PDB file of C-alpha atoms in Angstrom:
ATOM      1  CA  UNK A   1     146.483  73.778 196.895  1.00 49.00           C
ATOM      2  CA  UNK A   2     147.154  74.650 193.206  1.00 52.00           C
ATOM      3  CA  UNK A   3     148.437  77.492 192.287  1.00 55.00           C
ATOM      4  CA  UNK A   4     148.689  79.682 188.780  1.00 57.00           C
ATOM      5  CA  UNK A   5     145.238  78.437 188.500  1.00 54.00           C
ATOM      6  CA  UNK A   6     143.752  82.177 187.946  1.00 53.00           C
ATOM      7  CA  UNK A   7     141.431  82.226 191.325  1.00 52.00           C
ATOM      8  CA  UNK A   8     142.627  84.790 193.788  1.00 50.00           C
ATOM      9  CA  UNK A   9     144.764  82.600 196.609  1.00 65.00           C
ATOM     10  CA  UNK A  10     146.337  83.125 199.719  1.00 85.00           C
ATOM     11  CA  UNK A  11     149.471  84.656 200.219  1.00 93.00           C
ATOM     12  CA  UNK A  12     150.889  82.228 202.393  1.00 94.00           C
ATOM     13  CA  UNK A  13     154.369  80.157 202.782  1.00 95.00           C
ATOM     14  CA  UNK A  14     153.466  77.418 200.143  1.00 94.00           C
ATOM     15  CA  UNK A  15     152.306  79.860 197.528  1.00 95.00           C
ATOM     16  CA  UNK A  16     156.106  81.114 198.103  1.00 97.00           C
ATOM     17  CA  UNK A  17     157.857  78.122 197.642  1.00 96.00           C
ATOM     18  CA  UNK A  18     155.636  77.752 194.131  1.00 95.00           C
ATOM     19  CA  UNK A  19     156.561  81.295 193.131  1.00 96.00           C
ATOM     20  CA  UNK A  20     160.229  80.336 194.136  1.00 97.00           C
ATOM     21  CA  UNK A  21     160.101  77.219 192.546  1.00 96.00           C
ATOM     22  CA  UNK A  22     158.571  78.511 189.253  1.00 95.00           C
ATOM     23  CA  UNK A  23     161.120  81.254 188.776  1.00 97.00           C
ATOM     24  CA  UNK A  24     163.294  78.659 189.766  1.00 97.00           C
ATOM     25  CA  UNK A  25     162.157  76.699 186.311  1.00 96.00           C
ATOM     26  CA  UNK A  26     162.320  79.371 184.223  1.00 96.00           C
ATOM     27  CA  UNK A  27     166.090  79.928 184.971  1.00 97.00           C
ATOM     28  CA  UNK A  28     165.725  82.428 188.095  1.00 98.00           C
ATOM     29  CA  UNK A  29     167.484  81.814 191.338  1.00 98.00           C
ATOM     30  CA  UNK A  30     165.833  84.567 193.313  1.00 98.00           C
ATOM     31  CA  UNK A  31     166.069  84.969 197.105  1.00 98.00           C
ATOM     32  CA  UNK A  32     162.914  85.792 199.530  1.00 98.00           C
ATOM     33  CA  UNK A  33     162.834  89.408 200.994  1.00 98.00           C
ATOM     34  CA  UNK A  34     160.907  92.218 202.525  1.00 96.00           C
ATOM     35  CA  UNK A  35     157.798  90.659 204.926  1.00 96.00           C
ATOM     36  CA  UNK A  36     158.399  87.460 204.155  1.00 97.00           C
ATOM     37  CA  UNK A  37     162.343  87.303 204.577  1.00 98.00           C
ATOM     38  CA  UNK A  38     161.569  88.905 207.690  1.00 97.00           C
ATOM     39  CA  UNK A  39     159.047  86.642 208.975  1.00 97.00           C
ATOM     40  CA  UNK A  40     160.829  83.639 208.193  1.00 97.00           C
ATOM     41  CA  UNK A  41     164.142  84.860 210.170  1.00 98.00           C
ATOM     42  CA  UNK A  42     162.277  86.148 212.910  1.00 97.00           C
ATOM     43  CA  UNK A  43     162.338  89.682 212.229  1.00 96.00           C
ATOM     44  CA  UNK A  44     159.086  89.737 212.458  1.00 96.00           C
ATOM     45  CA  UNK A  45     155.769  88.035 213.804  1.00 95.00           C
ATOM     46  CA  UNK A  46     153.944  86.209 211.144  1.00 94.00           C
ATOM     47  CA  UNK A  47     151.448  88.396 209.583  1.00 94.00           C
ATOM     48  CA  UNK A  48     149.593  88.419 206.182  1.00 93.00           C
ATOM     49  CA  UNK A  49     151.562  89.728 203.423  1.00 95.00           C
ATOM     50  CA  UNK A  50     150.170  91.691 199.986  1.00 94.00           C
ATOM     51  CA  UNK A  51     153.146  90.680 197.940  1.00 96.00           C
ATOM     52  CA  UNK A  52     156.422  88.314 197.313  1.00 98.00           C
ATOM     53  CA  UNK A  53     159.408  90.597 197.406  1.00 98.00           C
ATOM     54  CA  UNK A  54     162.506  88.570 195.727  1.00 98.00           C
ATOM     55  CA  UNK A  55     165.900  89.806 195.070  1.00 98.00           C
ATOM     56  CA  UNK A  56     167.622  88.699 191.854  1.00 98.00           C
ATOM     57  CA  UNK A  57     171.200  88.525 191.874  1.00 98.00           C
ATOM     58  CA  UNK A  58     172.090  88.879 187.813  1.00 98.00           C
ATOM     59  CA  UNK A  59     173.890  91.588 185.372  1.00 97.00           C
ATOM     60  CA  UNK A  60     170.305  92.139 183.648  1.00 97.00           C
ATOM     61  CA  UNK A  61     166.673  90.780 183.400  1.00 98.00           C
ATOM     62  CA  UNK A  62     167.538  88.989 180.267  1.00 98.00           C
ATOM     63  CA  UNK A  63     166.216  85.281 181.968  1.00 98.00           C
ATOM     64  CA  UNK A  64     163.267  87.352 183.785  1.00 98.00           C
ATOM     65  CA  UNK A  65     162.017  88.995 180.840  1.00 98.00           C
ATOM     66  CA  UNK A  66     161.814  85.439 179.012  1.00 97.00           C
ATOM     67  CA  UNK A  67     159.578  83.924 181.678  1.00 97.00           C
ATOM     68  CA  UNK A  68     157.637  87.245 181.263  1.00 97.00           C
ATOM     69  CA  UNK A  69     157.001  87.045 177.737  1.00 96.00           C
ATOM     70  CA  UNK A  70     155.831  83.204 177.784  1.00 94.00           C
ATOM     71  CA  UNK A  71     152.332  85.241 178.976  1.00 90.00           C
ATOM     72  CA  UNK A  72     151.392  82.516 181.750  1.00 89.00           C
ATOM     73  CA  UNK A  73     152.047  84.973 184.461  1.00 93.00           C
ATOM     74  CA  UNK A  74     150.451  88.496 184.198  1.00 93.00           C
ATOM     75  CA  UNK A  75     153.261  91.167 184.007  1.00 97.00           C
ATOM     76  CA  UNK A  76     152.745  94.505 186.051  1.00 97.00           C
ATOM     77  CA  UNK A  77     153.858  96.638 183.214  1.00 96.00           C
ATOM     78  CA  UNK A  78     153.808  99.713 185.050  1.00 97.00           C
ATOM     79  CA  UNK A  79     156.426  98.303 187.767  1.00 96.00           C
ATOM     80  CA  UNK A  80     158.994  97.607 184.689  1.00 97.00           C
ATOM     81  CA  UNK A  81     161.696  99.043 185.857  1.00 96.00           C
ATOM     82  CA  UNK A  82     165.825  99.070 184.849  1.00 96.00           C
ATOM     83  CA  UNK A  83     166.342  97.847 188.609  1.00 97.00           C
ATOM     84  CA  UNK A  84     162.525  95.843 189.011  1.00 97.00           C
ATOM     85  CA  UNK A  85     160.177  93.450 187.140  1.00 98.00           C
ATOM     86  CA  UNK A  86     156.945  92.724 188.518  1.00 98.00           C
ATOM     87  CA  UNK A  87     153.590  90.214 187.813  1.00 98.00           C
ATOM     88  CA  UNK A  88     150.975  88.323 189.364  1.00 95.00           C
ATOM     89  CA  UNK A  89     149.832  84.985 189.740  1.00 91.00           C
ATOM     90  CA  UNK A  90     146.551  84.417 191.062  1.00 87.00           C
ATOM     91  CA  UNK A  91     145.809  87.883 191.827  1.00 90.00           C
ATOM     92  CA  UNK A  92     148.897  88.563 194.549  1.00 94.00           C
ATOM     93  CA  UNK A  93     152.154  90.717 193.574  1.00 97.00           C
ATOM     94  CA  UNK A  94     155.443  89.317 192.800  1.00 98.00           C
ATOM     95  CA  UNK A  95     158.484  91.519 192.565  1.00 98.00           C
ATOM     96  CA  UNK A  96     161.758  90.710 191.565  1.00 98.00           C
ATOM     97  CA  UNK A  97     164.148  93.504 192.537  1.00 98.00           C
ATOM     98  CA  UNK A  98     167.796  92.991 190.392  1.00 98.00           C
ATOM     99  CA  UNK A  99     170.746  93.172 192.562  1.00 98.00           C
ATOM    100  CA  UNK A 100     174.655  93.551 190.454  1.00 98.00           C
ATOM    101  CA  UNK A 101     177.883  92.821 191.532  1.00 97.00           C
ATOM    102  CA  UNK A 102     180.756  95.410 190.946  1.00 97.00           C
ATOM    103  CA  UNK A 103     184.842  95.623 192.666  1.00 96.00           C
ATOM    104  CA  UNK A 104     182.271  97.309 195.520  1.00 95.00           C
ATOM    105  CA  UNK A 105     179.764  94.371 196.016  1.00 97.00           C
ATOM    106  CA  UNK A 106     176.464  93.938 195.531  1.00 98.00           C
ATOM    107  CA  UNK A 107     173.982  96.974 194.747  1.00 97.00           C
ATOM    108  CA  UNK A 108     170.681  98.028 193.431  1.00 97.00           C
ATOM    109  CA  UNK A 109     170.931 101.221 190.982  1.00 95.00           C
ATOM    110  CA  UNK A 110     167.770 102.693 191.538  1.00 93.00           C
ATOM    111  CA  UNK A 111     167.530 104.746 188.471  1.00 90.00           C
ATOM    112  CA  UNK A 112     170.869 105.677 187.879  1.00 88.00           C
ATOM    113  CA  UNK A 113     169.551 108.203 190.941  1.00 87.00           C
ATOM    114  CA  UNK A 114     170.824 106.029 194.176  1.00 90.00           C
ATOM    115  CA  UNK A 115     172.317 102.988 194.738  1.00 93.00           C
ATOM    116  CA  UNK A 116     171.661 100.489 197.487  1.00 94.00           C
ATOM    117  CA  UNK A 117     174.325  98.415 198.630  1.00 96.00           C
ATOM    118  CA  UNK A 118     173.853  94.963 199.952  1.00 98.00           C
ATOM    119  CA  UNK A 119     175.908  93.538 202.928  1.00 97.00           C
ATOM    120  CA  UNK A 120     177.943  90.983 201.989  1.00 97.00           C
ATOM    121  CA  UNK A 121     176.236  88.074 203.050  1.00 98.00           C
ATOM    122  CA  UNK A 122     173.191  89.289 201.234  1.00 98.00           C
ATOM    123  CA  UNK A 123     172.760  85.530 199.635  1.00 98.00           C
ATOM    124  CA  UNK A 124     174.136  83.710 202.109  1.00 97.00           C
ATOM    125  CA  UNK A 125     171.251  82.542 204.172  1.00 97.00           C
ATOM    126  CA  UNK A 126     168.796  79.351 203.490  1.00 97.00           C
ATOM    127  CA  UNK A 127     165.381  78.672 205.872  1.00 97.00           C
ATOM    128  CA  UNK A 128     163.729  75.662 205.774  1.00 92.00           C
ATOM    129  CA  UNK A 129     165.082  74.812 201.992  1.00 94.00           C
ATOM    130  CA  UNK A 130     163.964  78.419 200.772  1.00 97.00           C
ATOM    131  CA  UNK A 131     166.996  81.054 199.678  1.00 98.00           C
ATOM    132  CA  UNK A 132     166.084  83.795 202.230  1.00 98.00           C
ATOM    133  CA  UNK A 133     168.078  87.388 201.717  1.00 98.00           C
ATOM    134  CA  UNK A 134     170.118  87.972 205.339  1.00 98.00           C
ATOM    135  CA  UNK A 135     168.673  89.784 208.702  1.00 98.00           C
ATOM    136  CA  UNK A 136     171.582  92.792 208.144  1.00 97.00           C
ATOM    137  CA  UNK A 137     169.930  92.995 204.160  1.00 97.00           C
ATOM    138  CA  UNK A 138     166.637  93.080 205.471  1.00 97.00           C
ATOM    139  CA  UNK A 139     167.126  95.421 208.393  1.00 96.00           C
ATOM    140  CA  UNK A 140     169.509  97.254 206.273  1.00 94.00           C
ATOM    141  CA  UNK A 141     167.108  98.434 203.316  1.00 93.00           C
ATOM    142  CA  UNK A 142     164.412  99.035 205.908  1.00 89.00           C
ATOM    143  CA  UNK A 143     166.813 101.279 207.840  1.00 89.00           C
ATOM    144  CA  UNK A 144     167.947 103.115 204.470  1.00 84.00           C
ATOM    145  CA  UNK A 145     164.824 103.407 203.689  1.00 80.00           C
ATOM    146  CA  UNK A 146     163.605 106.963 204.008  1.00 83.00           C
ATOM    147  CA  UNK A 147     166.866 108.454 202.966  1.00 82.00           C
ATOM    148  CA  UNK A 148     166.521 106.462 199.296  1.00 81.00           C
ATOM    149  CA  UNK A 149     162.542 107.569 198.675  1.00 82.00           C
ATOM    150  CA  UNK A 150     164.680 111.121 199.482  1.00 82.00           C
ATOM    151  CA  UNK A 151     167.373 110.448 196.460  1.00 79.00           C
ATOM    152  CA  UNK A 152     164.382 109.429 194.365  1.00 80.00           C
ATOM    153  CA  UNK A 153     162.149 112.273 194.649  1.00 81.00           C
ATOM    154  CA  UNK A 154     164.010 114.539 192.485  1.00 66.00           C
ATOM    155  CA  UNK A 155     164.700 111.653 189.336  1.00 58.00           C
TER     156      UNK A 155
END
């Protein structure tokens, strides 16, 4: 199947590894998350998925927002974010959600608003040749979940 192609496609493992792969290109070493980090550690049964949730370990979106402005992916301009990029390729969601390193660990700032930290073995994890965020990330942002939509109702 070819990808980047501009028909809609399905959402399925090898349009992952392209996305992966791609990013991986450009200069991004991003790590699968959300449904599909889930499904491929057995979190969850395989399902269809809407989007590609990565995480991007990095200070800044410096790299990202180079790939972005080559124009051959569409960028969701309305998901630009200090703490999230977004764009399509063939009509399903990518979104790369930055994760920095302090003396604490690893951490999303959502908005200066709430931080998420990341268990340390956030990027330690690899399925079938794919860099897959851990089971205790995974369960852990679902878990914290309600409690940081909370913090970010009042920004």
């Amino acid at each position: 199947m070819t990808y980047g192609s501009g028909m809609v496609r399905r959402n399925d493992l090898g349009f992952v590894r392209y996305v992966v792969g791609r990013l991986e290109g450009a200069g991004v070493r991003a790590w699968v998350f959300g449904g599909w980090a889930a499904e491929l550690l057995g979190l969850s049964a395989p399902r269809a998925h809407g989007d590609v949730d990565l995480l991007y370990p990095a200070d800044g979106f410096a790299v990202v927002d180079e790939f972005l402005a080559r124009g051959d992916v569409q960028e969701i301009e309305a998901k630009r974010f200090p703490h999230k990029r977004a764009f399509e390729i063939d009509g399903i969601m990518v979104e790369l959600f930055l994760v920095q390193a302090d003396g604490a660990g690893s951490f999303t700032d959502f908005w200066g608003v709430a931080r998420h930290d990341w268990p340390a073995d956030v990027f330690a994890v690899e399925v079938d040749g794919l860099r897959v965020a851990s089971a205790m990330a995974v369960t852990g942002y679902r878990a914290g979940w309600e409690d940081l939509q909370s913090k970010l109702q009042g920004r």
